[in-house]
Coordinates of C-alpha atoms in Angstrom, one line a residue:
M624 CA 140.1 106.3 95.6
S625 CA 136.7 104.6 95.6
A626 CA 133.5 106.6 95.0
A627 CA 132.3 105.9 98.5
Y628 CA 135.4 107.5 100.2
K629 CA 135.8 110.2 97.5
F630 CA 132.3 111.5 98.5
Q631 CA 132.3 110.5 102.2
H632 CA 132.0 114.2 103.3
L633 CA 128.5 114.3 101.9
A634 CA 125.6 114.2 104.4
R635 CA 124.2 111.1 102.8
S636 CA 127.5 109.3 102.4
I637 CA 127.2 105.5 103.0
S638 CA 130.9 105.0 103.9
G639 CA 132.6 105.2 107.3
P640 CA 131.3 104.5 110.8
L641 CA 127.9 105.6 112.3
K642 CA 127.7 107.7 115.4
C643 CA 125.5 105.8 117.8
P644 CA 123.9 107.6 120.8
F645 CA 122.5 104.4 122.4
K646 CA 123.9 101.5 124.5
G647 CA 122.6 98.4 126.3
E648 CA 119.0 97.3 125.9
T649 CA 118.1 100.7 124.4
L650 CA 120.4 100.1 121.5
L651 CA 118.8 96.7 120.9
Y652 CA 115.4 98.3 120.6
N653 CA 116.5 100.9 118.0
A654 CA 116.0 99.5 114.5
R655 CA 118.4 101.9 112.8
F656 CA 121.5 100.9 114.9
N657 CA 120.5 97.4 116.0
K658 CA 122.6 94.5 114.6
G659 CA 121.2 91.7 116.8
S660 CA 123.6 88.7 116.8
A661 CA 125.9 90.5 114.3
F662 CA 127.4 93.0 116.9
S663 CA 131.2 92.4 117.0
D664 CA 132.9 91.5 120.2
N665 CA 134.4 95.0 120.4
E666 CA 130.9 96.6 119.9
R667 CA 129.4 94.4 122.6
E668 CA 132.1 95.7 125.0
V669 CA 131.9 99.3 124.0
F670 CA 128.1 99.5 123.9
K671 CA 127.4 97.5 127.1
L672 CA 125.8 94.5 125.3
N673 CA 127.7 91.7 127.1
G674 CA 125.2 89.2 128.5
L675 CA 122.3 90.7 126.4
L676 CA 123.1 88.5 123.3
P677 CA 124.0 84.9 122.6
P678 CA 127.9 84.7 122.4
N679 CA 128.2 83.6 118.7
V680 CA 128.8 86.6 116.4
Q681 CA 127.0 86.0 113.2
T682 CA 127.2 87.5 109.7
L683 CA 124.4 89.5 108.0
N684 CA 124.0 86.6 105.5
E685 CA 123.6 84.1 108.3
Q686 CA 120.9 86.4 109.8
V687 CA 119.2 86.6 106.4
Q688 CA 119.1 82.8 106.1
R689 CA 117.4 82.5 109.5
A690 CA 115.0 85.3 108.8
Y691 CA 114.0 83.8 105.5
E692 CA 113.3 80.4 107.2
Q693 CA 111.1 82.2 109.7
Y694 CA 109.3 84.2 106.9
S695 CA 108.7 81.0 104.9
S696 CA 107.1 79.3 107.8
R697 CA 104.2 81.9 107.9
H698 CA 101.0 80.3 106.8
D699 CA 99.7 83.0 104.4
D700 CA 100.7 86.2 102.6
L701 CA 99.2 88.5 105.2
A702 CA 101.0 86.7 108.0
K703 CA 104.2 87.1 106.0
N704 CA 103.5 90.9 105.6
T705 CA 103.0 91.2 109.4
F706 CA 106.3 89.3 110.0
M707 CA 108.1 91.7 107.7
A708 CA 106.5 94.8 109.4
S709 CA 107.7 93.4 112.7
M710 CA 111.2 92.9 111.5
K711 CA 111.4 96.4 110.1
V712 CA 110.9 98.0 113.5
Q713 CA 113.5 95.6 115.0
N714 CA 116.4 95.7 112.6
E715 CA 116.4 98.0 109.6
V716 CA 119.4 96.6 107.8
L717 CA 118.3 93.0 108.1
Y718 CA 114.9 93.9 106.9
Y719 CA 116.2 95.5 103.7
K720 CA 118.9 92.9 103.1
L721 CA 116.2 90.1 103.3
L722 CA 114.1 92.1 100.8
Q723 CA 117.0 92.6 98.4
T724 CA 117.9 89.0 98.6
H725 CA 114.4 87.8 97.7
I726 CA 113.0 90.9 95.9
K727 CA 110.9 89.1 93.3
E728 CA 109.3 86.8 95.8
M729 CA 108.6 89.4 98.4
F730 CA 107.7 92.4 96.4
S731 CA 104.0 91.5 96.3
I732 CA 104.1 90.8 100.0
I733 CA 105.4 94.2 101.1
Y734 CA 103.4 96.1 98.4
T735 CA 100.4 95.3 96.2
P736 CA 98.4 93.2 96.6
T737 CA 99.2 92.0 100.1
E738 CA 99.8 95.5 101.5
G739 CA 96.2 96.2 100.6
D740 CA 95.0 93.5 102.9
A741 CA 97.2 94.9 105.7
I742 CA 95.8 98.4 105.1
Q743 CA 92.2 97.1 105.3
N744 CA 93.0 95.4 108.6
Y745 CA 95.3 98.2 110.0
S746 CA 93.3 98.8 113.2
R747 CA 93.1 95.1 113.9
L748 CA 96.7 94.2 113.2
F749 CA 98.1 97.3 114.9
R750 CA 101.1 96.7 117.2
R751 CA 103.4 99.7 117.0
P752 CA 102.8 103.1 115.4
E753 CA 105.0 104.2 112.5
G754 CA 104.8 107.5 110.8
C755 CA 103.1 110.9 111.5
F756 CA 99.4 111.0 112.1
L757 CA 97.7 114.3 111.4
N758 CA 94.0 114.9 111.8
I759 CA 91.8 117.6 110.5
R760 CA 90.3 118.3 113.9
D761 CA 93.6 119.3 115.4
Q762 CA 95.3 121.4 112.8
D763 CA 97.0 123.6 115.4
S764 CA 99.3 120.8 116.4
I765 CA 100.8 120.1 112.9
E766 CA 103.9 122.1 113.6
E767 CA 104.5 120.2 116.9
C768 CA 103.8 116.8 115.2
L769 CA 106.3 117.4 112.4
A770 CA 108.9 118.7 114.9
N771 CA 109.0 115.2 116.4
Y772 CA 110.7 114.0 113.2
G773 CA 113.9 116.0 113.2
N774 CA 115.2 119.3 112.1
V775 CA 115.6 121.2 108.8
E776 CA 118.4 118.9 107.4
E777 CA 117.1 115.5 108.5
V778 CA 114.1 114.8 106.2
D779 CA 114.6 114.3 102.4
Y780 CA 111.5 112.5 101.3
I781 CA 107.9 112.7 102.5
V782 CA 105.0 110.5 101.4
V783 CA 101.6 111.7 102.3
S784 CA 98.2 110.1 101.8
D785 CA 94.6 111.0 102.9
G786 CA 93.5 107.4 102.3
E787 CA 90.6 108.0 100.1
E788 CA 91.5 105.8 97.2
I789 CA 93.9 103.1 98.3
L790 CA 95.3 100.5 95.8
G791 CA 92.0 99.9 94.1
I792 CA 90.3 99.0 97.5
G793 CA 88.8 102.5 98.1
D794 CA 88.6 104.6 101.3
Q795 CA 90.7 103.1 104.1
G796 CA 91.0 106.1 106.4
I797 CA 93.8 106.0 108.9
G798 CA 95.1 102.7 107.4
A799 CA 96.6 104.9 104.7
I800 CA 99.7 105.4 106.9
L801 CA 100.7 101.9 105.6
I802 CA 100.7 103.0 102.0
S803 CA 103.0 105.9 102.9
V804 CA 105.3 103.5 104.8
A805 CA 105.2 101.0 101.9
K806 CA 106.1 103.6 99.3
L807 CA 109.0 104.7 101.3
V808 CA 110.2 101.2 101.7
I809 CA 110.3 100.9 97.9
T810 CA 112.3 104.1 97.6
T811 CA 114.9 102.7 99.9
L812 CA 114.9 99.2 98.3
C813 CA 114.9 100.5 94.7
A814 CA 116.8 103.8 94.9
G815 CA 118.7 103.9 98.2
I816 CA 116.8 106.7 99.8
H817 CA 118.0 106.8 103.4
P818 CA 115.3 105.2 105.7
A819 CA 116.4 107.5 108.5
R820 CA 115.7 110.6 106.2
Q821 CA 112.1 109.7 105.3
L822 CA 108.7 110.7 106.7
P823 CA 105.4 108.8 106.1
V824 CA 102.3 110.9 106.8
V825 CA 98.6 110.3 106.9
L826 CA 96.1 113.1 106.7
D827 CA 93.1 111.8 108.7
C828 CA 90.0 113.6 107.4
G829 CA 87.6 110.9 108.5
T830 CA 86.3 108.1 106.3
N831 CA 83.3 107.3 104.2
N832 CA 83.9 103.5 104.7
E833 CA 81.0 102.4 106.7
D834 CA 82.7 99.1 107.7
L835 CA 85.4 101.2 109.4
L836 CA 83.0 103.6 111.0
N837 CA 81.1 100.7 112.5
D838 CA 84.3 98.9 113.7
E839 CA 84.8 99.5 117.4
L840 CA 88.6 98.9 116.9
Y841 CA 89.0 101.5 114.2
M842 CA 91.7 103.9 115.2
G843 CA 91.1 106.9 113.0
L844 CA 88.5 109.8 113.3
R845 CA 85.1 108.1 113.6
Q846 CA 83.3 110.5 111.2
H847 CA 82.5 110.9 107.6
R848 CA 85.1 112.7 105.5
I849 CA 85.4 116.4 105.8
E850 CA 85.6 118.0 102.3
G851 CA 85.5 121.5 100.7
K852 CA 87.2 124.5 102.2
Q853 CA 88.1 122.9 105.5
Y854 CA 89.8 120.0 103.7
D855 CA 91.7 122.3 101.4
E856 CA 92.9 124.4 104.4
F857 CA 94.1 121.3 106.1
V858 CA 96.1 120.1 103.1
D859 CA 97.6 123.5 102.6
K860 CA 98.5 123.9 106.3
F861 CA 100.3 120.6 106.2
I862 CA 102.2 121.5 103.0
Q863 CA 103.2 125.0 104.2
T864 CA 104.3 123.6 107.6
A865 CA 106.3 120.8 106.0
R866 CA 108.0 123.2 103.7
R867 CA 108.9 125.5 106.6
R868 CA 110.1 122.7 108.8
F869 CA 111.8 120.6 106.0
P870 CA 112.5 123.1 103.2
K871 CA 114.7 120.6 101.3
A872 CA 112.2 117.7 101.4
Y873 CA 110.5 116.3 98.3
I874 CA 106.8 115.6 98.8
H875 CA 105.1 112.6 97.2
F876 CA 101.3 112.5 97.1
E877 CA 99.8 109.0 97.2
D878 CA 96.3 107.6 96.8
F879 CA 94.2 110.8 97.1
G880 CA 90.7 110.6 95.7
L881 CA 89.9 111.2 92.1
H882 CA 88.4 114.7 92.7
N883 CA 91.4 115.8 94.8
A884 CA 94.5 114.2 93.4
R885 CA 94.8 116.2 90.2
R886 CA 93.8 119.6 91.6
I887 CA 96.2 119.2 94.5
L888 CA 99.1 118.3 92.1
D889 CA 98.1 121.2 89.8
K890 CA 98.0 123.7 92.7
Y891 CA 101.4 122.8 94.2
Q892 CA 103.6 121.5 91.4
S893 CA 104.5 125.1 90.4
Q894 CA 105.3 126.0 94.0
I895 CA 107.3 123.1 95.5
S896 CA 109.2 119.9 94.5
C897 CA 106.3 117.4 94.5
F898 CA 105.0 114.3 92.7
N899 CA 101.9 112.2 92.5
D900 CA 102.7 108.6 91.7
D901 CA 99.2 107.6 90.7
I902 CA 99.2 110.3 88.1
Q903 CA 102.8 110.9 87.1
G904 CA 104.5 107.7 88.1
T905 CA 101.9 105.6 86.3
G906 CA 102.2 107.9 83.3
C907 CA 106.0 107.7 83.2
V908 CA 106.3 103.9 83.4
T909 CA 103.6 103.4 80.8
L910 CA 105.1 105.9 78.5
A911 CA 108.5 104.3 78.7
A912 CA 107.0 100.9 77.7
M913 CA 105.1 102.6 74.9
M914 CA 108.1 104.4 73.5
A915 CA 110.1 101.2 73.5
A916 CA 107.2 99.6 71.6
L917 CA 107.1 102.5 69.1
Q918 CA 110.9 102.1 68.5
I919 CA 110.4 98.4 67.8
S920 CA 107.5 99.1 65.4
N921 CA 109.3 102.0 63.7
M922 CA 106.6 104.5 64.6
E923 CA 107.2 108.2 65.4
L924 CA 105.7 109.6 68.6
A925 CA 104.5 112.6 66.6
D926 CA 102.3 110.4 64.4
I927 CA 100.6 108.0 66.9
R928 CA 97.0 107.7 67.8
V929 CA 96.2 106.5 71.4
V930 CA 93.0 105.3 72.9
I931 CA 92.8 105.1 76.7
F932 CA 89.9 103.0 78.2
G933 CA 89.3 104.2 81.7
A934 CA 89.8 107.9 82.4
G935 CA 90.3 108.0 86.1
T936 CA 93.4 109.2 88.0
A937 CA 95.7 106.6 86.3
G938 CA 94.2 107.0 82.8
T939 CA 94.3 110.8 82.7
G940 CA 97.8 110.7 84.3
I941 CA 99.0 108.5 81.4
A942 CA 97.2 110.7 78.9
D943 CA 98.8 113.8 80.4
Q944 CA 102.3 112.2 80.3
I945 CA 101.9 111.1 76.7
A946 CA 100.7 114.6 75.7
D947 CA 103.6 116.3 77.5
T948 CA 106.1 114.0 75.8
I949 CA 104.6 114.4 72.4
A950 CA 104.7 118.2 72.9
T951 CA 108.3 118.1 74.1
E952 CA 109.7 115.7 71.5
A953 CA 107.7 116.8 68.5
H954 CA 107.8 120.5 69.4
K955 CA 104.0 120.8 69.5
A956 CA 101.7 122.8 71.7
K957 CA 100.3 120.7 74.5
E958 CA 96.7 121.3 73.2
E959 CA 97.7 120.0 69.8
A960 CA 99.5 116.9 71.3
S961 CA 96.3 116.1 73.3
K962 CA 94.4 115.7 70.1
Q963 CA 96.3 112.5 69.4
I964 CA 94.6 110.9 72.5
W965 CA 91.0 109.6 72.8
C966 CA 89.8 108.9 76.3
I967 CA 86.8 106.7 77.1
D968 CA 85.1 106.4 80.5
K969 CA 81.7 105.4 81.8
P970 CA 79.8 107.8 79.5
G971 CA 81.8 106.5 76.5
L972 CA 84.2 108.7 74.6
L973 CA 84.7 111.9 76.5
V974 CA 83.2 114.9 74.6
K975 CA 82.9 118.6 75.6
S976 CA 79.1 118.4 75.9
L977 CA 79.5 116.2 79.0
G978 CA 80.3 119.5 80.8
D979 CA 80.2 119.2 84.6
Q980 CA 80.3 115.4 84.4
L981 CA 84.0 115.7 83.4
T982 CA 86.8 116.1 86.0
P983 CA 89.3 118.9 85.3
A984 CA 91.8 116.2 84.1
Q985 CA 89.3 114.6 81.8
A986 CA 88.2 118.0 80.3
N987 CA 91.7 118.4 78.8
F988 CA 91.1 115.4 76.6
A989 CA 87.4 115.7 75.8
R990 CA 86.7 115.9 72.0
E991 CA 84.7 118.5 70.3
D992 CA 81.1 117.2 69.7
S993 CA 81.3 118.4 66.1
E994 CA 84.1 116.0 65.3
W995 CA 82.1 113.1 66.6
A996 CA 78.9 113.4 64.6
E997 CA 75.6 112.0 65.9
G998 CA 75.2 108.4 64.9
N999 CA 78.9 107.6 65.5
G1000 CA 78.9 105.4 68.6
R1001 CA 81.1 106.4 71.6
D1002 CA 81.7 102.9 72.9
L1003 CA 85.1 101.3 72.6
I1004 CA 84.6 99.2 69.5
S1005 CA 83.1 102.3 67.6
V1006 CA 86.1 104.4 68.7
I1007 CA 88.5 101.7 67.6
Q1008 CA 86.9 101.4 64.2
R1009 CA 87.0 105.2 63.6
V1010 CA 90.3 106.2 65.2
K1011 CA 92.4 103.1 64.1
P1012 CA 94.7 103.6 67.1
H1013 CA 98.3 102.4 67.3
V1014 CA 98.1 102.1 71.1
L1015 CA 95.3 100.8 73.3
I1016 CA 95.7 101.3 77.1
G1017 CA 93.3 99.9 79.7
T1018 CA 92.9 101.5 83.2
S1019 CA 89.2 100.7 83.5
T1020 CA 89.1 97.9 86.1
K1021 CA 86.6 96.2 83.7
P1022 CA 87.8 92.6 83.2
N1023 CA 88.0 91.2 79.7
A1024 CA 86.9 94.6 78.2
F1025 CA 89.4 94.1 75.3
T1026 CA 87.5 91.5 73.5
E1027 CA 88.6 89.4 70.5
E1028 CA 86.4 91.6 68.2
I1029 CA 88.1 94.8 69.5
I1030 CA 91.6 93.5 69.2
R1031 CA 91.1 92.0 65.8
E1032 CA 89.6 95.3 64.6
M1033 CA 92.6 97.2 65.9
A1034 CA 95.0 94.7 64.3
K1035 CA 93.4 95.3 60.9
H1036 CA 94.8 98.8 60.7
V1037 CA 98.3 98.7 62.3
D1038 CA 101.2 96.4 61.8
R1039 CA 102.2 96.1 65.5
P1040 CA 99.2 96.8 67.8
I1041 CA 100.5 98.1 71.2
V1042 CA 98.1 96.9 73.8
F1043 CA 98.5 97.6 77.6
P1044 CA 95.8 96.1 79.9
L1045 CA 96.9 97.8 83.1
S1046 CA 94.1 97.4 85.6
N1047 CA 95.0 95.8 88.9
P1048 CA 94.7 93.3 90.4
T1049 CA 95.1 90.5 87.8
R1050 CA 91.4 89.5 87.9
L1051 CA 90.5 93.0 86.7
H1052 CA 92.8 93.0 83.6
E1053 CA 91.1 94.1 80.3
A1054 CA 92.7 91.1 78.5
Q1055 CA 95.0 88.2 79.0
P1056 CA 98.4 88.4 77.2
K1057 CA 98.1 85.0 75.6
D1058 CA 94.8 86.0 74.0
L1059 CA 96.4 89.3 72.7
Y1060 CA 99.1 87.3 70.9
E1061 CA 96.6 84.8 69.4
W1062 CA 94.2 87.5 68.2
T1063 CA 97.0 89.5 66.5
N1064 CA 98.9 86.5 65.1
G1065 CA 101.8 87.3 67.4
R1066 CA 102.1 90.9 66.3
A1067 CA 101.0 92.6 69.5
L1068 CA 103.4 94.4 71.8
V1069 CA 102.1 93.9 75.3
A1070 CA 102.7 95.3 78.8
T1071 CA 100.5 94.6 81.8
G1072 CA 99.7 96.1 85.2
S1073 CA 100.5 92.9 87.1
P1074 CA 103.1 90.1 86.7
F1075 CA 102.2 87.5 84.0
P1076 CA 104.1 84.4 82.9
P1077 CA 105.7 84.3 79.5
V1078 CA 103.4 83.5 76.5
E1079 CA 104.5 81.0 73.8
Y1080 CA 103.1 81.6 70.3
E1081 CA 104.2 79.6 67.2
G1082 CA 107.4 78.4 69.0
I1083 CA 108.5 81.8 70.3
K1084 CA 108.4 82.6 74.0
Y1085 CA 107.5 86.2 74.7
D1086 CA 108.3 87.7 78.1
I1087 CA 105.5 90.1 79.4
A1088 CA 106.5 93.5 80.7
E1089 CA 104.9 94.7 83.9
C1090 CA 104.3 98.4 84.1
N1091 CA 105.6 98.6 87.7
N1092 CA 105.9 102.1 88.9
S1093 CA 108.7 101.0 91.2
T1094 CA 111.1 100.9 88.3
C1095 CA 110.5 104.6 87.9
F1096 CA 109.3 106.8 90.8
P1097 CA 112.2 105.9 93.2
G1098 CA 114.8 107.0 90.7
I1099 CA 112.8 110.2 90.0
G1100 CA 112.7 110.9 93.8
L1101 CA 116.4 110.2 94.2
G1102 CA 117.2 112.7 91.5
A1103 CA 115.0 115.3 93.1
V1104 CA 116.5 114.7 96.5
L1105 CA 120.1 114.8 95.5
S1106 CA 119.8 117.8 93.2
R1107 CA 117.5 119.6 95.7
S1108 CA 115.4 120.7 92.7
R1109 CA 113.0 123.5 93.5
L1110 CA 110.3 121.9 91.3
M1111 CA 109.6 118.6 89.5
S1112 CA 109.2 119.9 86.0
K1113 CA 107.6 118.1 83.0
K1114 CA 110.9 118.0 81.2
M1115 CA 112.5 116.3 84.2
L1116 CA 109.8 113.6 83.9
V1117 CA 110.4 113.2 80.2
S1118 CA 114.1 112.7 80.9
A1119 CA 113.2 110.0 83.4
V1120 CA 111.0 108.3 80.8
E1121 CA 113.9 108.3 78.2
A1122 CA 116.3 106.8 80.8
L1123 CA 113.9 104.0 81.6
K1124 CA 113.1 103.3 78.0
A1125 CA 116.8 103.1 77.2
R1126 CA 116.9 100.1 79.6
S1127 CA 114.2 98.2 77.7
P1128 CA 115.3 94.6 77.0
A1129 CA 113.0 94.5 74.0
L1130 CA 115.2 97.0 72.2
V1131 CA 117.9 94.3 72.1
D1132 CA 115.6 91.2 71.6
P1133 CA 111.9 91.9 70.6
S1134 CA 110.8 88.7 72.5
K1135 CA 112.0 90.2 75.7
P1136 CA 109.8 92.5 77.9
L1137 CA 109.3 96.2 77.0
L1138 CA 110.4 97.2 80.5
P1139 CA 113.3 96.0 82.7
D1140 CA 112.8 93.7 85.6
V1141 CA 112.5 95.0 89.2
E1142 CA 115.6 92.9 90.1
D1143 CA 117.7 95.4 88.1
V1144 CA 116.0 98.5 89.6
R1145 CA 118.9 100.0 91.6
E1146 CA 121.1 100.6 88.6
I1147 CA 118.0 101.7 86.7
S1148 CA 117.4 104.3 89.4
V1149 CA 120.9 105.5 89.0
D1150 CA 120.3 106.2 85.3
I1151 CA 116.9 107.9 86.0
A1152 CA 118.3 110.0 88.8
A1153 CA 121.2 111.1 86.6
A1154 CA 118.8 112.1 83.8
V1155 CA 116.6 114.0 86.3
I1156 CA 119.5 115.8 87.9
K1157 CA 121.0 116.9 84.5
C1158 CA 117.6 118.2 83.4
S1159 CA 117.2 120.0 86.7
I1160 CA 120.5 121.7 86.2
R1161 CA 119.7 122.7 82.6
E1162 CA 116.4 124.2 83.7
G1163 CA 118.0 126.1 86.5
L1164 CA 116.1 124.3 89.2
A1165 CA 118.9 122.4 91.0
Q1166 CA 119.9 124.0 94.3
E1167 CA 122.6 121.5 95.4
E1168 CA 126.2 122.7 95.0
G1169 CA 129.1 120.7 93.7
I1170 CA 127.1 118.3 91.5
P1171 CA 129.6 116.6 89.1
V1172 CA 129.4 117.5 85.4
D1173 CA 131.0 114.4 84.0
D1174 CA 128.5 111.6 83.4
S1175 CA 130.5 108.8 85.0
E1176 CA 131.5 110.9 88.0
L1177 CA 127.8 112.0 88.4
K1178 CA 126.8 108.4 88.7
E1179 CA 129.6 107.7 91.2
W1180 CA 128.3 110.7 93.2
I1181 CA 124.8 109.3 93.1
R1182 CA 125.8 105.7 94.1
A1183 CA 127.9 107.1 97.0
Q1184 CA 124.7 108.6 98.5
M1185 CA 122.4 105.5 98.0
W1186 CA 121.8 103.8 101.3
E1187 CA 122.8 100.1 101.3
A1188 CA 121.6 97.3 103.6
K1189 CA 124.9 96.6 105.3
Y1190 CA 126.2 96.9 108.8
R1191 CA 128.5 99.9 109.4
P1192 CA 130.9 100.1 112.3
L1193 CA 129.5 101.9 115.3
I1194 CA 131.3 104.6 117.3
K1195 CA 130.0 106.2 120.5
A1196 CA 128.3 109.5 119.7
W1197 CA 129.1 110.7 123.2
D1198 CA 132.8 110.5 122.3
V1199 CA 132.4 112.5 119.1
E1200 CA 132.1 116.3 119.1

């Protein structure tokens, strides 16, 4: 018996027919059930579609070919993004099949950087609403708004953003709904989260973007952001209502501002199953690349010294994940593990005397002033000279900050310098990979925040790993959804990191990238989900019953619940009890 049929009794099973409640033109306008020219002759008869479609019944692959030709004819990336958004609300299966067929080419179109352009132009490109719009001036309607999206059993995964810090382009107000939509597209594409069991949400608190406030077409609240107590009450009311309405749902926070992201995560991660991709996802994928690099260079996690240049949400998230993993793997206290990490931001090396200038996340990594005596510079080169780090990570958005002097200084003291310039987009990278190989005589182990072509040095071609969160957060979410974990624990994230690291091509061939390619992401998500689920069970957090114990059966169970872009036979819902 195949896994799909063995587990077809499960609510998220991908086998068997779909019960369809629509017919005629109404069916053609429903993206979930619409097959367009692929409806069979029998389905056209049963669902009253005769005369509404051209007579030739086509395959999904033929539809993909036509759709790709249409996509390719669009004159620029934003037009291609708009074309894909239009397809998504017409035919869900075709949309995802097209994406899967051309994933490497289209990834930057449906996500960063092109999605950033779409978000900036949201109110001007608007055609059809998607997602749940909540605003701080109408909190009493949150219950009613969420009720529009199904009952207790029908939502697995919620992505919510307040739009304050979007994809490096800042405050985008109501346009943040598109980042919630895009993140959910990636969870379906990369981990098979059911598109019908997702909910994108925007919390509209106003915007401090003057361009939007002065734009007569802007569709959000036309006021400056509301902050403080009223903001906190709004966020809390949404979370409490969502948990009451959808108690099994996993909540993913996305692109909240620096001063809110960490404290919201800290407040709720001990109460509900939740995750912040900017903090934890970035941390996990960077750590997986770093651990693969450490294995190649025969370094122990317990002994490393790490310098992080740029201590915003991403930088402190990475620092936090590294400290958690050192504490777990080396059996150290978190405070002790944090001492292996030096964080640098605008004031230079973070030290305790900066006081209120430090965010709560930064304060955890600030050094004692006494250990950094007066006269010792706190700039990057001074820190490199004194700390002699094994790992240098850039999340500063300061282009070319990793100069030849800095990299050569680092390479004096370690055999295999691990250097990750991660700032996005490419123009903001702290260094170019080709320079890193030249300045270290080919000894560097490199990962970047954006795609880069291979680098050739002394006759060897090195593939450059991209620290793409999409290889990590979808699998983590899948594990949380399928196990119905009460919380997303630190040990579950460490398990996810280990599973991703194990897939590193560089562990087989050091000239290969430190992280796997996004083309392989669905099977990677299976491995990550399995690791997360097993850890959830060990920690007593899993609430789902009947989870298989055997590793191979567990992975079959996971795959059987991963949505696929294929047409399933339709049966009339009105004939089914």
